[in-house]
Short mmCIF file of N, CA and C in Angstrom, two decimals:
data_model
loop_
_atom_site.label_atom_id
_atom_site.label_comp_id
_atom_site.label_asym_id
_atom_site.label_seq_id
_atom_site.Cartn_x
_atom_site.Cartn_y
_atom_site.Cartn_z
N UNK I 1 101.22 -104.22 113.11
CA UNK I 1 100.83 -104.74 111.81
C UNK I 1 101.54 -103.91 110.73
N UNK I 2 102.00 -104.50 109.78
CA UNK I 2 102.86 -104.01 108.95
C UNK I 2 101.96 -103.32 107.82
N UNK I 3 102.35 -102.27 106.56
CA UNK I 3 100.90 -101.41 105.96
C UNK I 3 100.61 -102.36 105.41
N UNK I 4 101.45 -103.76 104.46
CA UNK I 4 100.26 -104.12 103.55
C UNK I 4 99.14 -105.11 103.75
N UNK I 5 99.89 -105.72 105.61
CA UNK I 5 98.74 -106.16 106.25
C UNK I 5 97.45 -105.34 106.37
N UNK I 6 97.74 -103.96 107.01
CA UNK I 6 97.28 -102.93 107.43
C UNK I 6 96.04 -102.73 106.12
N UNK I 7 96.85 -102.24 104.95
CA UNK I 7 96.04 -102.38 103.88
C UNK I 7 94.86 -103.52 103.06
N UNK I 8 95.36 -104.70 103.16
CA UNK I 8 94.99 -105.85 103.09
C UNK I 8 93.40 -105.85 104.40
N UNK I 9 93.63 -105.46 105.42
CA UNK I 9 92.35 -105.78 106.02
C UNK I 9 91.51 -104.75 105.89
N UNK I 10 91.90 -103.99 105.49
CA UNK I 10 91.01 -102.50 105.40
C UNK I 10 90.50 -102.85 104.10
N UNK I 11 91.01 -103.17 103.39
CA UNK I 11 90.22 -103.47 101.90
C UNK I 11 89.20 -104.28 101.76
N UNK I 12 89.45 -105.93 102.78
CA UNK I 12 88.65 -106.58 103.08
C UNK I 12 87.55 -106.27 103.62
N UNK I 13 87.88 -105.15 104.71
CA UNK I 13 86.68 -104.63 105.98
C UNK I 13 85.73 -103.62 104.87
N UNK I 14 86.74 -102.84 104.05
CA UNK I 14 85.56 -102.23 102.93
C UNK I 14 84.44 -103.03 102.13
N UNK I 15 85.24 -103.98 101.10
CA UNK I 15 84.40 -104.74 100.38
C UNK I 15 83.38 -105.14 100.98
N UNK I 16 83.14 -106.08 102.52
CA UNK I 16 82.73 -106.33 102.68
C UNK I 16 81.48 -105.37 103.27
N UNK I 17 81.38 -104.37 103.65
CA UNK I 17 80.87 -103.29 104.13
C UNK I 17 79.86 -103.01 102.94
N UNK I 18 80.53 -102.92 101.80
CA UNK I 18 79.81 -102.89 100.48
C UNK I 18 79.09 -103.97 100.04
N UNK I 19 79.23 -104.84 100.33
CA UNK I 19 78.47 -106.10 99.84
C UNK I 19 78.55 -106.93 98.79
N UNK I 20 80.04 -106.78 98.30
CA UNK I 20 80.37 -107.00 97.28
C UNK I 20 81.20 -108.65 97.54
N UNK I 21 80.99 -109.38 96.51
CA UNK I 21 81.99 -110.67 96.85
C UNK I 21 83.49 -110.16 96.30
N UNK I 22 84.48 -111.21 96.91
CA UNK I 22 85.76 -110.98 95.91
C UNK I 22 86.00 -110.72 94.35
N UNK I 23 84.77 -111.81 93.60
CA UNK I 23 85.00 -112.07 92.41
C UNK I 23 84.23 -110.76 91.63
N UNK I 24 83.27 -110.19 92.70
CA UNK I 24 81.90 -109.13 91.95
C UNK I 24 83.37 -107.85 92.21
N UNK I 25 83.99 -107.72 93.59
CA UNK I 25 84.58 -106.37 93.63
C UNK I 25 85.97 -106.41 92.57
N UNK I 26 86.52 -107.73 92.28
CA UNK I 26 87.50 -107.73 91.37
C UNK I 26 87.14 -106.90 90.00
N UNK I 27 85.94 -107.77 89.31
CA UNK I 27 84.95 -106.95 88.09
C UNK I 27 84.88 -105.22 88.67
N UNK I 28 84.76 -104.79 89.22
CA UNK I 28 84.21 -103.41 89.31
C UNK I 28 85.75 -102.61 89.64
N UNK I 29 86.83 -103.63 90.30
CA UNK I 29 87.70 -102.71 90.29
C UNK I 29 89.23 -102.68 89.22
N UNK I 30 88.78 -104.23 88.20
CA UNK I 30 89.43 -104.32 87.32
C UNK I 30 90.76 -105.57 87.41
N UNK I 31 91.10 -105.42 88.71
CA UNK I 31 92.17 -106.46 89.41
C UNK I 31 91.68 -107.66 89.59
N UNK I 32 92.75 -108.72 89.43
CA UNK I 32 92.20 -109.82 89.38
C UNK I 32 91.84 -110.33 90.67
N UNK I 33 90.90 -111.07 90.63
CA UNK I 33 90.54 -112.03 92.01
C UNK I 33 91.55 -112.56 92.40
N UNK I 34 92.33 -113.57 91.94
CA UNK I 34 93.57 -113.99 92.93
C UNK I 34 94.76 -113.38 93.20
N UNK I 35 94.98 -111.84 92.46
CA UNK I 35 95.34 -110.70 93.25
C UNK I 35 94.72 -109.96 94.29
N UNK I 36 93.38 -109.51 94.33
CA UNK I 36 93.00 -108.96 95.32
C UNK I 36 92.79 -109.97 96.40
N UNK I 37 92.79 -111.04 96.57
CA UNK I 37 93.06 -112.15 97.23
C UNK I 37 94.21 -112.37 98.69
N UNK I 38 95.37 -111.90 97.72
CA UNK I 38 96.53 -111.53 97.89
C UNK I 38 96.60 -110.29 98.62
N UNK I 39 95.71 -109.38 98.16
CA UNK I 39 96.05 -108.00 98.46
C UNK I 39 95.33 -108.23 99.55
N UNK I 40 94.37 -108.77 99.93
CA UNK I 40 93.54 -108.83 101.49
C UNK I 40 93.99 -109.95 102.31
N UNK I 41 94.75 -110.54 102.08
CA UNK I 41 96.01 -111.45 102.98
C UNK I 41 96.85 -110.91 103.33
N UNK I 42 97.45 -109.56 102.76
CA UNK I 42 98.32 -108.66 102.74
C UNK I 42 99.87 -109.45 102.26
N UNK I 43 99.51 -110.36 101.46
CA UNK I 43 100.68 -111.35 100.89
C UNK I 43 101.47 -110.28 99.48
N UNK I 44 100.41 -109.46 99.21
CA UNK I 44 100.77 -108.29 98.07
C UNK I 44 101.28 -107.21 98.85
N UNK I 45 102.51 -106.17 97.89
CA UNK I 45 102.57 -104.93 98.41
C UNK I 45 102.54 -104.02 96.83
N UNK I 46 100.92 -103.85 97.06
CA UNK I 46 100.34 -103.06 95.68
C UNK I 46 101.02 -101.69 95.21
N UNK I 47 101.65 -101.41 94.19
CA UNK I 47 101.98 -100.08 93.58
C UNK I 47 100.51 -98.65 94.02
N UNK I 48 101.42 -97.76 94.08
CA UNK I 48 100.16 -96.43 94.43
C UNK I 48 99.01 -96.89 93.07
N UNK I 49 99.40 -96.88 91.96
CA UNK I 49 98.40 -97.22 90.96
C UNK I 49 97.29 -97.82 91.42
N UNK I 50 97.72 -98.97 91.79
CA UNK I 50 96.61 -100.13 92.33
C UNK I 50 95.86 -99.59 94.10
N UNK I 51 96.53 -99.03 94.53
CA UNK I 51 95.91 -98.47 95.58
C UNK I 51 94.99 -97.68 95.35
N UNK I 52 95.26 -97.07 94.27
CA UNK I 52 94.15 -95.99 94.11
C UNK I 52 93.07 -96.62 93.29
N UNK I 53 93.27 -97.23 92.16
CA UNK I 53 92.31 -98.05 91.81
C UNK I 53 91.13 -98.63 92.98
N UNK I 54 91.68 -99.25 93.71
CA UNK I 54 91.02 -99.80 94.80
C UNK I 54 90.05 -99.28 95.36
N UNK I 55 90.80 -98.28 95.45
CA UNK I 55 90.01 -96.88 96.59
C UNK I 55 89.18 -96.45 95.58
N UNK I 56 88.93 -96.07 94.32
CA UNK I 56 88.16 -95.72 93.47
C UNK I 56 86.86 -96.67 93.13
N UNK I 57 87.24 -97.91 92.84
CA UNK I 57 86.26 -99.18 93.11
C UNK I 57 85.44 -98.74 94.10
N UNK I 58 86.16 -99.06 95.51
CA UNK I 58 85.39 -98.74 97.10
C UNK I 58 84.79 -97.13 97.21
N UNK I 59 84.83 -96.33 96.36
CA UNK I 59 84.64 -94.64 96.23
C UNK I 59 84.40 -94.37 97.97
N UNK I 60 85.82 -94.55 98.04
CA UNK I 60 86.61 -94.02 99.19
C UNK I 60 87.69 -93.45 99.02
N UNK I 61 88.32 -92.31 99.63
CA UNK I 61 90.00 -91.88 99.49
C UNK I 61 90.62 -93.08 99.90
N UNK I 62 91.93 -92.81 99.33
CA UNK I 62 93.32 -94.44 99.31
C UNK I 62 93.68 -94.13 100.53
N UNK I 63 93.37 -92.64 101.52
CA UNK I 63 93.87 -92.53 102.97
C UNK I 63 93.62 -93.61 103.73
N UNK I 64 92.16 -93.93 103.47
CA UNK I 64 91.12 -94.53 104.57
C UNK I 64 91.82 -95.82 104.62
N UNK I 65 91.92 -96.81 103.28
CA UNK I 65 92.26 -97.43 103.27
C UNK I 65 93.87 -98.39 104.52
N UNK I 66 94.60 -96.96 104.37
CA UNK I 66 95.90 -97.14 105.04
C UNK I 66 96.02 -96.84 106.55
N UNK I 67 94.61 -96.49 106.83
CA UNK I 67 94.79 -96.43 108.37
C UNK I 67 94.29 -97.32 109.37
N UNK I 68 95.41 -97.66 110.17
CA UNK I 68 95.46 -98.71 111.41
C UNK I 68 93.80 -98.69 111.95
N UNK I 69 93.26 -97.75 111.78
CA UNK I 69 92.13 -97.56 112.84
C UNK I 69 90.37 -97.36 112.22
N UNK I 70 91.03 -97.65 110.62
CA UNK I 70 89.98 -97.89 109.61
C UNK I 70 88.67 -98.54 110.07
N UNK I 71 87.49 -97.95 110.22
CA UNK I 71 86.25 -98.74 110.54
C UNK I 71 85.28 -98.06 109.50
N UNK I 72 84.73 -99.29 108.66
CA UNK I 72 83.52 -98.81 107.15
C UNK I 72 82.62 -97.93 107.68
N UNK I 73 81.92 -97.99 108.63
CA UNK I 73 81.07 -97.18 108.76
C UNK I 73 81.72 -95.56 108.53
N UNK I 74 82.57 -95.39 109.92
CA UNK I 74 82.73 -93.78 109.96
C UNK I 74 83.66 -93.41 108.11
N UNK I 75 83.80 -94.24 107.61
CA UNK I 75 84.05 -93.76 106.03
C UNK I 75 82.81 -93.44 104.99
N UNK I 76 81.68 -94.09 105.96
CA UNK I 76 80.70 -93.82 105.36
C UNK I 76 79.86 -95.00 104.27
N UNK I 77 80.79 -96.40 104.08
CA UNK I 77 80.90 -97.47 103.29
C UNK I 77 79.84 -98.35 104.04
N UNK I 78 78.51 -98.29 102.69
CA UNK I 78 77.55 -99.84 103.49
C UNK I 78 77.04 -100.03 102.50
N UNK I 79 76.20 -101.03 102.66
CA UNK I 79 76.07 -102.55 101.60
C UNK I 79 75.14 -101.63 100.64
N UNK I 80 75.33 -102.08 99.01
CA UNK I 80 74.93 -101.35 98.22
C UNK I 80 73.31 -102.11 97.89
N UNK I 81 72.06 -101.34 97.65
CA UNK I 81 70.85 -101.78 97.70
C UNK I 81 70.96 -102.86 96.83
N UNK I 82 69.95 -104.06 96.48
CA UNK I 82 70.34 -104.92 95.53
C UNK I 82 68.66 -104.48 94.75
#
């Protein structure tokens, strides 16, 4: 898998971990929905800027994000109380 696939599902596997929809985690992380869209298709290859953004949204390091072997839990990422 290539990184921005790589990246792209890890972002997805976060958000969702968080409990956040596309359109709620776009609002909180500033990027648009049919970019982060993109970015979890891995159809985007996001600037470090936007990586880190991301990772700041998810208040996770941008490492976690980029690794092949990324699983939410051991990052510590779960659904936020409502």
């Amino acid at each position: 898998m290539e990184l921005p696939q790589t990246f792209g599902r890890n972002v997805k596997l976060a958000r969702k971990a968080t409990g956040l929809s596309q359109e709620a985690f776009a609002d909180v992380s500033g990027i648009a929905r049919s970019y982060m869209s993109d970015v979890e298709r891995g159809a985007r290859n996001p600037t470090l800027e936007v990586v880190q953004r991301i990772a700041q949204a998810l208040k996770t390091p941008a490492h976690h994000l980029l690794d092949p072997d990324f699983r939410p839990e051991q990052a510590g990422l779960t659904a936020n109380p409502k």
